[in-house]
Short mmCIF file of C-alpha atoms and ligand atoms in Angstrom, two decimals:
data_model
loop_
_atom_site.label_atom_id
_atom_site.label_comp_id
_atom_site.label_asym_id
_atom_site.label_seq_id
_atom_site.Cartn_x
_atom_site.Cartn_y
_atom_site.Cartn_z
CA MET A 1 100.66 69.91 88.21
CA LYS A 2 102.81 71.15 90.86
CA LYS A 3 106.13 72.36 90.00
CA SER A 4 106.94 73.13 93.66
CA LEU A 5 104.84 74.12 96.76
CA PRO A 6 105.17 76.28 100.17
CA ASP A 7 107.32 74.65 102.51
CA TYR A 8 107.68 76.36 106.55
CA LYS A 9 110.97 75.18 107.31
CA GLU A 10 112.43 76.50 104.09
CA ALA A 11 110.46 79.86 104.47
CA ARG A 12 112.06 80.31 108.63
CA ARG A 13 115.39 79.70 107.29
CA ARG A 14 117.46 83.26 107.10
CA THR A 15 121.35 82.62 106.08
CA LYS A 16 123.90 85.24 105.17
CA GLU A 17 123.67 84.12 101.66
CA GLU A 18 123.87 87.44 99.33
CA VAL A 19 120.51 88.42 97.82
CA LYS A 20 120.74 88.38 93.74
CA VAL A 21 119.36 91.11 92.31
CA ILE A 22 117.72 89.87 88.93
CA THR A 23 116.75 92.39 86.64
CA ASP A 24 115.95 90.62 83.43
CA ALA A 25 113.22 87.43 84.98
CA TYR A 26 110.36 88.54 83.52
CA ILE A 27 109.80 87.21 79.69
CA MET A 28 107.54 88.26 77.49
CA ASP A 29 107.67 86.76 73.63
CA ASN A 30 105.02 87.37 71.09
CA GLU A 31 103.04 84.38 71.89
CA LEU A 32 102.29 85.41 75.57
CA SER A 33 101.71 88.51 74.42
CA LYS A 34 98.95 87.50 72.00
CA LEU A 35 97.28 85.29 74.68
CA GLY A 36 94.55 87.47 75.93
CA ILE A 37 93.56 89.33 73.10
CA GLY A 38 89.85 89.44 73.03
CA LYS A 39 89.89 88.77 76.82
CA THR A 40 89.26 90.46 80.43
CA TYR A 41 90.78 90.18 83.63
CA CYS A 42 89.75 91.56 87.24
CA THR A 43 92.29 91.25 89.70
CA VAL A 44 91.02 91.07 93.21
CA THR A 45 93.45 92.42 96.41
CA TYR A 46 93.47 91.97 99.86
CA GLY A 47 95.81 92.83 102.60
CA CYS A 48 98.43 95.35 103.08
CA GLN A 49 100.01 98.11 100.91
CA ALA A 50 102.62 95.24 99.41
CA ASN A 51 100.05 93.42 97.54
CA VAL A 52 98.51 96.51 96.73
CA ARG A 53 101.53 97.41 94.74
CA ASP A 54 101.94 93.56 93.86
CA SER A 55 98.50 93.92 92.03
CA GLU A 56 99.70 96.95 90.45
CA THR A 57 102.45 95.27 88.89
CA ILE A 58 99.84 91.80 88.16
CA SER A 59 97.35 94.05 86.56
CA ALA A 60 100.20 95.51 84.33
CA ILE A 61 101.39 91.76 83.13
CA MET A 62 97.96 90.53 82.46
CA GLU A 63 97.74 93.95 80.30
CA ASP A 64 101.14 93.31 78.83
CA MET A 65 99.58 89.80 77.64
CA SER A 66 96.86 91.79 75.93
CA PHE A 67 94.01 90.97 78.73
CA THR A 68 91.62 94.27 79.38
CA ARG A 69 90.70 95.38 82.80
CA VAL A 70 86.90 94.87 84.29
CA GLU A 71 86.41 96.07 87.93
CA ASP A 72 83.30 93.23 88.44
CA MET A 73 84.97 90.09 89.07
CA LYS A 74 81.84 88.46 87.76
CA GLU A 75 82.50 89.73 84.30
CA ALA A 76 85.83 88.84 83.79
CA ASP A 77 87.36 85.95 81.63
CA VAL A 78 90.13 85.76 84.13
CA VAL A 79 90.06 86.67 87.86
CA ILE A 80 92.94 86.87 90.11
CA PHE A 81 92.58 87.19 94.04
CA ASN A 82 95.83 88.55 95.70
CA THR A 83 95.51 87.15 98.76
CA CYS A 84 96.24 88.00 102.62
CA ALA A 85 97.15 85.51 105.32
CA ILE A 86 97.74 88.02 108.19
CA ARG A 87 94.37 87.00 109.83
CA GLU A 88 91.58 84.17 109.66
CA ASN A 89 89.25 86.58 108.41
CA ALA A 90 91.17 87.52 105.51
CA HIS A 91 90.92 84.07 104.28
CA ASN A 92 87.59 83.78 104.97
CA LYS A 93 86.81 86.56 102.35
CA VAL A 94 88.97 84.74 99.81
CA PHE A 95 86.97 81.46 99.90
CA GLY A 96 84.16 83.23 99.94
CA ASN A 97 85.08 84.89 96.89
CA LEU A 98 86.02 81.32 95.84
CA GLY A 99 82.67 80.07 95.90
CA ILE A 100 80.68 83.09 94.15
CA ILE A 101 83.50 82.06 91.16
CA LYS A 102 82.84 78.35 91.64
CA ASN A 103 78.87 78.66 90.62
CA LEU A 104 79.73 81.34 87.71
CA LYS A 105 82.00 78.62 86.31
CA GLU A 106 78.72 76.57 85.69
CA LYS A 107 77.77 79.51 83.37
CA LYS A 108 80.79 80.45 81.37
CA ASP A 109 84.53 79.61 81.26
CA ILE A 110 86.45 81.60 84.01
CA LEU A 111 90.22 80.98 84.48
CA THR A 112 90.93 81.57 88.47
CA ILE A 113 94.37 82.32 89.49
CA LEU A 114 95.16 82.68 93.49
CA CYS A 115 98.75 84.23 94.36
CA GLY A 116 100.06 86.26 97.46
CA CYS A 117 100.32 85.31 101.07
CA MET A 118 97.90 82.63 101.74
CA ALA A 119 99.50 80.80 98.30
CA GLN A 120 102.63 80.33 100.58
CA GLU A 121 100.96 78.85 103.19
CA GLU A 122 101.08 74.99 103.48
CA SER A 123 97.65 74.25 104.46
CA VAL A 124 95.90 76.09 102.32
CA ILE A 125 97.90 74.77 99.31
CA LYS A 126 96.30 71.33 100.41
CA MET A 127 93.65 72.45 100.43
CA LEU A 128 93.33 74.16 97.01
CA THR A 129 95.22 71.05 95.39
CA GLU A 130 92.65 68.76 97.20
CA LYS A 131 89.06 70.67 97.11
CA TYR A 132 89.93 73.11 94.81
CA LYS A 133 91.16 71.47 91.62
CA TRP A 134 89.17 74.20 89.75
CA VAL A 135 91.56 77.04 90.64
CA ASP A 136 93.56 77.42 87.33
CA VAL A 137 96.84 78.95 88.85
CA ILE A 138 98.19 79.35 92.20
CA LEU A 139 101.79 81.35 92.57
CA GLY A 140 103.54 82.75 95.54
CA THR A 141 104.92 86.07 96.56
CA HIS A 142 108.42 85.60 95.04
CA ASN A 143 107.68 84.44 91.56
CA ILE A 144 105.08 86.82 90.48
CA HIS A 145 107.18 87.13 87.12
CA ASN A 146 106.36 83.75 86.55
CA LEU A 147 102.92 84.50 85.98
CA PRO A 148 102.36 84.40 81.93
CA LYS A 149 103.90 81.13 81.65
CA LEU A 150 101.89 79.55 84.57
CA LEU A 151 98.74 80.80 82.97
CA SER A 152 99.65 79.86 79.34
CA GLU A 153 100.47 76.02 80.72
CA ALA A 154 97.46 75.99 82.61
CA ILE A 155 95.62 76.89 79.18
CA ASP A 156 97.55 74.37 77.37
CA LYS A 157 97.78 71.42 79.79
CA ASN A 158 94.22 72.44 81.11
CA GLU A 159 95.20 71.20 84.95
CA GLN A 160 95.77 73.21 87.90
CA VAL A 161 99.66 74.48 88.34
CA VAL A 162 101.05 75.60 91.70
CA GLU A 163 104.67 76.95 91.35
CA VAL A 164 105.28 78.47 95.11
CA PHE A 165 108.73 79.13 96.51
CA SER A 166 109.53 79.57 99.94
CA LYS A 167 113.61 79.92 99.70
CA GLU A 168 114.08 83.50 101.01
CA GLY A 169 113.88 85.51 98.28
CA ASP A 170 115.92 87.89 95.44
CA ILE A 171 114.82 91.02 94.55
CA VAL A 172 113.37 90.82 90.79
CA GLU A 173 113.43 94.54 89.58
CA ASN A 174 112.25 95.63 85.74
CA LEU A 175 108.27 94.53 86.16
CA PRO A 176 105.81 96.26 84.71
CA VAL A 177 103.52 98.49 86.80
CA ARG A 178 99.96 99.53 85.80
CA ARG A 179 99.95 102.33 88.98
CA ASP A 180 95.87 102.77 90.20
CA ASN A 181 96.36 106.21 90.75
CA LYS A 182 97.80 109.14 88.84
CA TYR A 183 99.21 111.27 91.74
CA LYS A 184 100.42 109.27 94.61
CA ALA A 185 102.36 105.72 94.09
CA PHE A 186 103.78 103.40 96.65
CA VAL A 187 107.04 102.42 96.16
CA ASN A 188 109.11 98.93 97.37
CA ILE A 189 112.05 100.16 99.55
CA MET A 190 112.63 96.59 100.86
CA TYR A 191 111.03 93.58 100.68
CA GLY A 192 110.38 90.56 103.41
CA CYS A 193 110.90 90.55 107.21
CA ASP A 194 113.26 89.56 109.65
CA LYS A 195 111.68 90.44 112.89
CA PHE A 196 109.40 87.33 113.36
CA CYS A 197 107.09 88.78 116.21
CA THR A 198 105.35 85.29 117.35
CA TYR A 199 101.80 85.90 116.20
CA CYS A 200 102.82 87.03 112.91
CA ILE A 201 103.00 85.15 109.56
CA VAL A 202 104.69 87.79 107.37
CA PRO A 203 108.28 86.52 107.77
CA TYR A 204 106.78 83.06 106.66
CA THR A 205 105.04 84.48 103.24
CA ARG A 206 107.07 87.14 102.32
CA GLY A 207 110.60 85.84 102.76
CA LYS A 208 113.69 87.46 104.87
CA GLN A 209 114.23 91.37 104.64
CA ARG A 210 115.78 92.34 101.58
CA SER A 211 116.68 96.16 100.82
CA ARG A 212 115.79 97.35 97.30
CA ARG A 213 119.18 98.93 96.00
CA ILE A 214 119.02 103.20 96.49
CA GLU A 215 119.95 103.65 92.76
CA ASP A 216 116.44 101.38 91.62
CA ILE A 217 114.00 103.08 94.35
CA LEU A 218 115.46 106.60 93.20
CA LYS A 219 114.96 105.90 89.46
CA GLU A 220 111.29 105.01 90.26
CA VAL A 221 110.86 108.36 92.17
CA ASN A 222 112.31 110.17 89.52
CA GLU A 223 110.11 108.24 87.13
CA LEU A 224 107.25 109.31 89.02
CA LEU A 225 108.11 112.87 89.45
CA ALA A 226 108.68 113.32 85.49
CA ASN A 227 105.17 111.63 85.02
CA GLY A 228 103.13 114.06 87.16
CA TYR A 229 102.96 112.39 90.41
CA LYS A 230 103.08 114.44 93.52
CA GLU A 231 103.40 112.29 96.34
CA VAL A 232 105.06 108.68 96.82
CA THR A 233 104.65 106.28 100.02
CA LEU A 234 108.26 104.23 100.55
CA ILE A 235 106.65 100.56 101.51
CA GLY A 236 107.99 97.82 103.69
CA GLN A 237 107.19 95.50 106.57
CA ASN A 238 109.86 97.74 108.18
CA VAL A 239 110.76 100.69 106.61
CA ASN A 240 113.32 101.92 109.62
CA ALA A 241 115.59 98.89 109.03
CA TYR A 242 116.03 99.86 105.57
CA GLY A 243 119.55 98.99 104.64
CA LYS A 244 120.57 96.89 107.76
CA ASP A 245 120.29 93.57 105.38
CA ILE A 246 123.68 95.21 103.44
CA GLU A 247 126.95 95.75 104.68
CA ASN A 248 127.83 99.55 104.77
CA TYR A 249 124.65 100.87 103.23
CA PRO A 250 122.70 103.80 103.29
CA THR A 251 120.14 103.67 106.34
CA MET A 252 116.77 105.05 106.10
CA ALA A 253 117.69 108.10 106.98
CA ASN A 254 119.92 108.57 103.94
CA LEU A 255 117.59 107.33 101.62
CA LEU A 256 114.69 109.22 103.27
CA GLU A 257 116.99 112.53 102.42
CA GLU A 258 118.05 111.26 98.93
CA VAL A 259 114.32 111.15 97.95
CA ALA A 260 113.48 114.37 99.79
CA LYS A 261 116.27 115.61 97.70
CA THR A 262 114.56 114.36 94.67
CA GLY A 263 112.28 117.54 95.10
CA ILE A 264 109.05 115.25 94.85
CA GLU A 265 106.44 117.41 96.61
CA ARG A 266 105.30 114.40 99.10
CA ILE A 267 107.20 111.80 100.89
CA ARG A 268 105.34 109.32 102.80
CA PHE A 269 106.67 105.81 104.49
CA VAL A 270 104.85 102.89 105.98
CA THR A 271 105.47 100.79 108.25
CA SER A 272 107.87 101.58 111.14
CA HIS A 273 108.56 99.49 113.55
CA PRO A 274 109.77 100.92 116.82
CA TRP A 275 112.75 98.95 117.74
CA ASP A 276 114.68 100.85 114.13
CA PHE A 277 113.47 104.33 114.66
CA THR A 278 116.87 106.37 114.90
CA ASP A 279 117.42 110.25 116.07
CA GLU A 280 119.04 110.69 112.51
CA MET A 281 115.32 109.42 110.84
CA ILE A 282 113.82 112.29 113.36
CA ASP A 283 116.28 114.84 112.18
CA VAL A 284 115.62 114.17 108.60
CA ILE A 285 111.76 114.56 108.99
CA ALA A 286 112.52 117.85 110.60
CA LYS A 287 114.36 119.26 108.07
CA TYR A 288 112.79 118.70 105.12
CA ASP A 289 109.22 119.85 104.48
CA ASN A 290 108.35 117.35 101.59
CA ILE A 291 108.46 114.42 104.00
CA MET A 292 105.38 114.37 105.65
CA PRO A 293 104.63 114.91 109.28
CA TYR A 294 102.82 111.56 109.66
CA PHE A 295 103.84 108.19 111.07
CA HIS A 296 102.14 104.98 111.87
CA LEU A 297 104.33 103.30 114.71
CA PRO A 298 102.62 100.02 115.79
CA VAL A 299 102.39 99.26 119.66
CA GLN A 300 100.32 95.91 119.72
CA SER A 301 100.25 95.91 123.49
CA GLY A 302 100.69 98.59 126.17
CA SER A 303 101.79 95.53 128.57
CA ASN A 304 105.46 94.79 128.86
CA ARG A 305 104.77 90.92 130.02
CA ILE A 306 102.65 90.69 126.60
CA LEU A 307 105.38 93.00 124.28
CA LYS A 308 107.77 90.37 125.06
CA LEU A 309 105.87 87.51 124.43
CA MET A 310 105.28 88.91 121.20
CA GLY A 311 108.90 89.61 120.61
CA ARG A 312 108.26 93.34 120.35
CA ARG A 313 111.85 94.17 121.00
CA TYR A 314 110.63 97.48 122.95
CA THR A 315 108.96 98.19 126.00
CA LYS A 316 106.16 100.54 127.10
CA GLU A 317 108.15 102.61 128.33
CA SER A 318 110.79 102.97 125.16
CA TYR A 319 108.16 103.20 123.06
CA LEU A 320 106.34 106.37 125.02
CA GLU A 321 109.86 107.69 124.86
CA LEU A 322 110.30 107.44 120.99
CA PHE A 323 106.53 108.88 120.78
CA HIS A 324 107.30 111.86 122.73
CA LYS A 325 110.48 112.45 120.90
CA ILE A 326 108.78 112.61 117.60
CA LYS A 327 105.93 114.83 118.84
CA GLU A 328 108.44 117.55 120.29
CA ARG A 329 110.58 117.53 117.40
CA ILE A 330 107.76 117.23 114.68
CA PRO A 331 104.94 119.55 116.82
CA ASN A 332 102.06 119.32 114.16
CA ALA A 333 103.29 115.25 114.09
CA SER A 334 99.99 112.92 113.11
CA VAL A 335 100.51 109.65 115.00
CA THR A 336 98.41 106.07 114.20
CA THR A 337 99.23 102.44 115.44
CA ASP A 338 98.33 99.12 115.25
CA ILE A 339 96.94 97.04 118.36
CA ILE A 340 95.94 93.09 119.39
CA VAL A 341 93.58 92.68 121.93
CA GLY A 342 93.04 89.14 123.63
CA PHE A 343 97.05 87.82 122.89
CA PRO A 344 97.42 84.51 124.14
CA SER A 345 97.29 85.11 128.38
CA GLU A 346 96.84 88.68 128.39
CA THR A 347 94.82 89.68 131.47
CA GLU A 348 92.20 92.51 131.84
CA GLU A 349 94.97 94.54 133.93
CA GLU A 350 97.62 94.10 131.00
CA PHE A 351 95.03 94.85 128.59
CA MET A 352 93.87 98.42 130.65
CA GLU A 353 97.73 99.14 130.26
CA THR A 354 97.16 99.37 126.40
CA MET A 355 94.10 101.56 127.07
CA GLU A 356 96.47 103.72 129.01
CA VAL A 357 99.00 104.19 126.47
CA VAL A 358 96.54 105.22 124.01
CA GLU A 359 95.10 107.84 126.43
CA GLU A 360 98.74 108.81 126.81
CA CYS A 361 99.58 108.98 122.91
CA LYS A 362 96.28 110.12 121.95
CA TYR A 363 96.52 108.49 118.44
CA ASP A 364 94.78 109.80 115.51
CA GLY A 365 93.77 106.67 114.09
CA ALA A 366 94.63 103.02 115.00
CA PHE A 367 93.69 99.88 113.12
CA THR A 368 92.93 97.30 115.96
CA PHE A 369 92.32 93.78 115.78
CA ILE A 370 91.32 90.21 117.84
CA TYR A 371 94.64 88.07 118.00
CA SER A 372 93.96 85.42 115.50
CA PRO A 373 96.34 82.45 115.63
CA ARG A 374 98.44 81.58 112.63
CA GLU A 375 99.66 78.26 111.42
CA ASN A 376 103.11 77.48 112.25
CA THR A 377 103.85 80.92 114.63
CA PRO A 378 105.10 80.48 117.81
CA ALA A 379 101.77 82.09 119.47
CA ALA A 380 100.25 79.47 117.42
CA SER A 381 100.94 77.12 120.38
CA MET A 382 100.80 79.22 123.47
CA LYS A 383 97.94 78.61 125.66
CA ASP A 384 95.05 80.70 124.37
CA ASP A 385 92.86 81.02 127.53
CA ILE A 386 90.49 84.41 126.97
CA THR A 387 87.00 84.14 125.63
CA LEU A 388 85.87 84.88 122.75
CA GLU A 389 83.53 87.30 124.05
CA GLU A 390 86.05 88.60 126.43
CA LYS A 391 88.02 89.68 123.23
CA GLU A 392 85.53 91.45 121.64
CA ASP A 393 84.58 93.20 124.87
CA ARG A 394 88.50 94.27 125.15
CA LEU A 395 87.98 95.40 121.01
CA GLN A 396 84.72 97.52 121.50
CA ARG A 397 86.37 98.90 125.02
CA LEU A 398 89.05 100.04 122.86
CA ASN A 399 87.51 101.55 119.88
CA ALA A 400 85.62 103.46 121.90
CA LEU A 401 88.59 105.50 122.96
CA VAL A 402 90.57 105.41 119.93
CA ASN A 403 87.56 107.07 118.03
CA LYS A 404 87.08 109.31 120.93
CA TYR A 405 90.50 110.56 120.37
CA TYR A 406 90.20 110.36 116.43
CA ARG A 407 87.69 112.69 116.72
CA GLU A 408 88.92 114.90 119.06
CA ASN A 409 92.47 115.41 116.93
CA ASN A 410 89.96 115.76 113.87
CA GLU A 411 88.14 118.64 115.96
CA LYS A 412 91.55 120.91 116.49
CA LEU A 413 91.76 121.39 112.99
CA LEU A 414 88.50 123.17 112.88
CA GLY A 415 89.42 126.73 111.29
CA LYS A 416 92.90 125.73 111.01
CA ILE A 417 94.37 125.87 107.08
CA VAL A 418 96.22 123.05 106.05
CA PRO A 419 96.97 121.21 102.65
CA VAL A 420 95.34 118.81 101.19
CA LEU A 421 96.21 116.83 97.69
CA ILE A 422 93.11 116.41 95.73
CA GLU A 423 92.84 113.05 94.43
CA GLY A 424 89.33 113.14 92.83
CA PRO A 425 85.93 113.64 93.27
CA SER A 426 84.38 112.51 96.69
CA ASP A 427 82.93 109.19 97.12
CA LYS A 428 80.49 110.61 99.92
CA ASN A 429 79.26 113.99 98.09
CA SER A 430 79.88 114.44 94.01
CA ASN A 431 80.31 118.03 94.48
CA LEU A 432 82.99 117.83 96.53
CA TYR A 433 86.60 116.52 96.08
CA SER A 434 88.29 114.21 98.34
CA GLY A 435 91.85 114.25 99.76
CA TYR A 436 94.56 113.98 102.46
CA THR A 437 96.35 116.29 104.69
CA ASP A 438 100.01 116.25 105.19
CA THR A 439 98.82 114.63 108.03
CA MET A 440 97.04 111.91 106.38
CA LYS A 441 93.55 112.72 107.41
CA LEU A 442 90.69 112.61 104.79
CA VAL A 443 88.92 115.73 103.62
CA ASN A 444 85.95 116.41 101.44
CA VAL A 445 86.29 119.67 99.59
CA GLU A 446 84.40 122.42 98.20
CA CYS A 447 87.58 123.41 95.75
CA ASP A 448 87.34 122.98 91.58
CA LYS A 449 87.79 120.27 89.20
CA GLU A 450 91.28 122.08 88.35
CA ASP A 451 92.48 121.04 91.59
CA ILE A 452 92.65 117.31 90.97
CA GLY A 453 96.24 115.95 91.13
CA THR A 454 97.37 119.68 93.14
CA VAL A 455 97.93 120.16 96.73
CA ILE A 456 95.72 123.46 97.79
CA ASN A 457 95.53 125.11 100.91
CA VAL A 458 91.77 123.97 102.64
CA GLU A 459 90.43 125.69 105.54
CA ILE A 460 88.78 122.96 107.64
CA THR A 461 85.03 123.42 108.23
CA GLU A 462 83.83 120.57 110.03
CA ALA A 463 85.01 117.56 111.88
CA LYS A 464 83.61 114.29 111.76
CA THR A 465 84.99 110.75 113.62
CA TRP A 466 86.54 109.50 110.29
CA SER A 467 86.68 112.56 107.87
CA LEU A 468 86.91 116.16 107.80
CA ASP A 469 84.73 119.15 105.27
CA GLY A 470 86.72 122.23 104.17
CA LYS A 471 86.90 124.40 101.45
CA LYS A 472 89.59 126.01 99.28
CA VAL A 473 91.05 129.18 100.03
CA LYS A 474 94.02 131.12 98.96
N1 LIG B 1 104.92 95.34 110.02
C1 LIG B 1 103.92 95.35 110.41
C2 LIG B 1 102.79 95.02 110.57
C3 LIG B 1 102.23 94.30 109.45
S1 LIG B 1 101.05 93.37 109.80
C4 LIG B 1 104.77 95.63 112.14
O1 LIG B 1 106.06 95.21 112.35
O2 LIG B 1 103.99 96.81 112.26
C5 LIG B 1 99.75 94.61 110.30
C6 LIG B 1 99.09 94.58 111.66
O3 LIG B 1 98.51 93.23 111.62
C7 LIG B 1 100.01 94.50 112.96
O4 LIG B 1 100.61 95.66 113.17
C8 LIG B 1 99.17 93.81 113.73
O5 LIG B 1 98.88 94.70 114.16
C9 LIG B 1 98.56 93.20 113.15
N2 LIG B 1 98.75 91.20 112.91
C10 LIG B 1 99.38 90.94 112.22
N3 LIG B 1 99.56 89.58 112.67
C11 LIG B 1 98.02 89.25 113.37
C12 LIG B 1 97.99 88.09 113.84
N4 LIG B 1 98.10 86.81 114.05
N5 LIG B 1 96.49 88.48 114.40
C13 LIG B 1 95.46 89.66 114.55
N6 LIG B 1 96.35 90.66 114.35
C14 LIG B 1 97.50 90.39 114.06
FE1 LIG B 2 105.07 90.96 110.99
FE2 LIG B 2 106.10 91.55 113.37
FE3 LIG B 2 107.65 91.72 110.78
FE4 LIG B 2 105.66 93.64 111.38
S1 LIG B 2 107.59 93.23 112.29
S2 LIG B 2 105.32 91.99 109.61
S3 LIG B 2 104.42 92.24 112.87
S4 LIG B 2 107.01 90.03 111.97
FE1 LIG B 3 98.69 90.63 104.16
FE2 LIG B 3 100.54 89.33 103.48
FE3 LIG B 3 100.59 92.25 104.03
S1 LIG B 3 99.79 88.48 104.95
S2 LIG B 3 99.10 92.25 105.45
S3 LIG B 3 99.25 90.73 102.35
S4 LIG B 3 102.56 91.09 103.75
#
């Protein structure tokens, strides 16, 4: 049953129409709340923080329907794939897992739900409705609140239910949440993106930029604080553009200040688009100790010609100016970045300009990607004349440089005392506990079980490329 399908023309539209804040969209009646009694669910999440946070809502909705959580998808009665569309390999992982579920279905009854960004893609929906008819429910990023209704319809009618909205999107408040972590939490401050970088699918899959109302954000932060949370990460595709979509509204600098005043111990924010980074923001971050000195500032490329083709709205020079301004005002700031290699027509010289930016910024870390053409985006129709071999070679050289600085920056912390929020036992060594520094570095710490959930001072005793070791000091 097709209720509504994705439509790229709709998804591309941006109108001045006012965004509605809907507070009563989620309906959980008596019948729906019993749907999952005696049954289990598993949520499998791909992609960015937006999806991680959405999955926490999806899991809560499943539990409102009385489903019980299991961690292994092979054991679940209902498997939910919350998907990502950012690069082709994100797709491949999902199709691989769908294959596993299809095989399992021969032995037992499994209901499959596919949601998230892939569901917003026309070609994916075509494939799922033609070749994957056994996927029971498909819903997009704008209508998670309808999950109970759609699931119950799929069960009643025993046929595939598809509901994907491509309109620009509203803001839906008052959805439940089942958080994965007891000490740190993601808080949405905005949805969607209006930047339309030419390689990127997000503006199509997530709709237009919609800033959440400041009072709703502060209410969520205060609730987290009251429940013992120590850290909030304010999330959005372009957090620095917070408020710009509403007339005369508080800015990101204002929001950061208000969140800082709640007194929560640690505040982070991702992702910062260099274009919207204001001096006021830097002032506020420098002023409040509970705003962490950590910046994720994607550069994408060091070549002005490529940046222009990407539609990034800044130059290498203006990026570096911002970078150095941050480092001057906040001396212990750590900065990480995102970089794409092999964008259509990128020359070896242009790639070397990216390497030079990495050398100048000596990043604390970087997510590096080979350009992946995305359906319907402007870059997908640009002539891509770089061989895969060349792209892989650039990625390898870039990663070697990135890792060198990753390690060097970690080594600078040897012997230093840094604050770490201890989250739980270390994955690597069960005698140790792990957590992150104010500057977002992973540390395995010799400390006590009682330190879990608190920020402690840690002396760094060993530096590796990807993590640090340390011991608690008074
Ligand atoms: N809103 C953030 C980025 C979100 S996507 C920003 O503008 O900085 C995360 C990263 O994925 C991007 O920074 C980019 O480096 C990478 N990415 C996005 N689309 C891509 C594509 N088509 N191919 C390869 N990498 C891509
Ligand atoms: Fe994609 Fe650009 Fe928006 Fe980031 S700012 S989500 S890269 S379109
Ligand atoms: Fe992926 Fe969608 Fe996030 S495409 S990166 S899950 S916004």
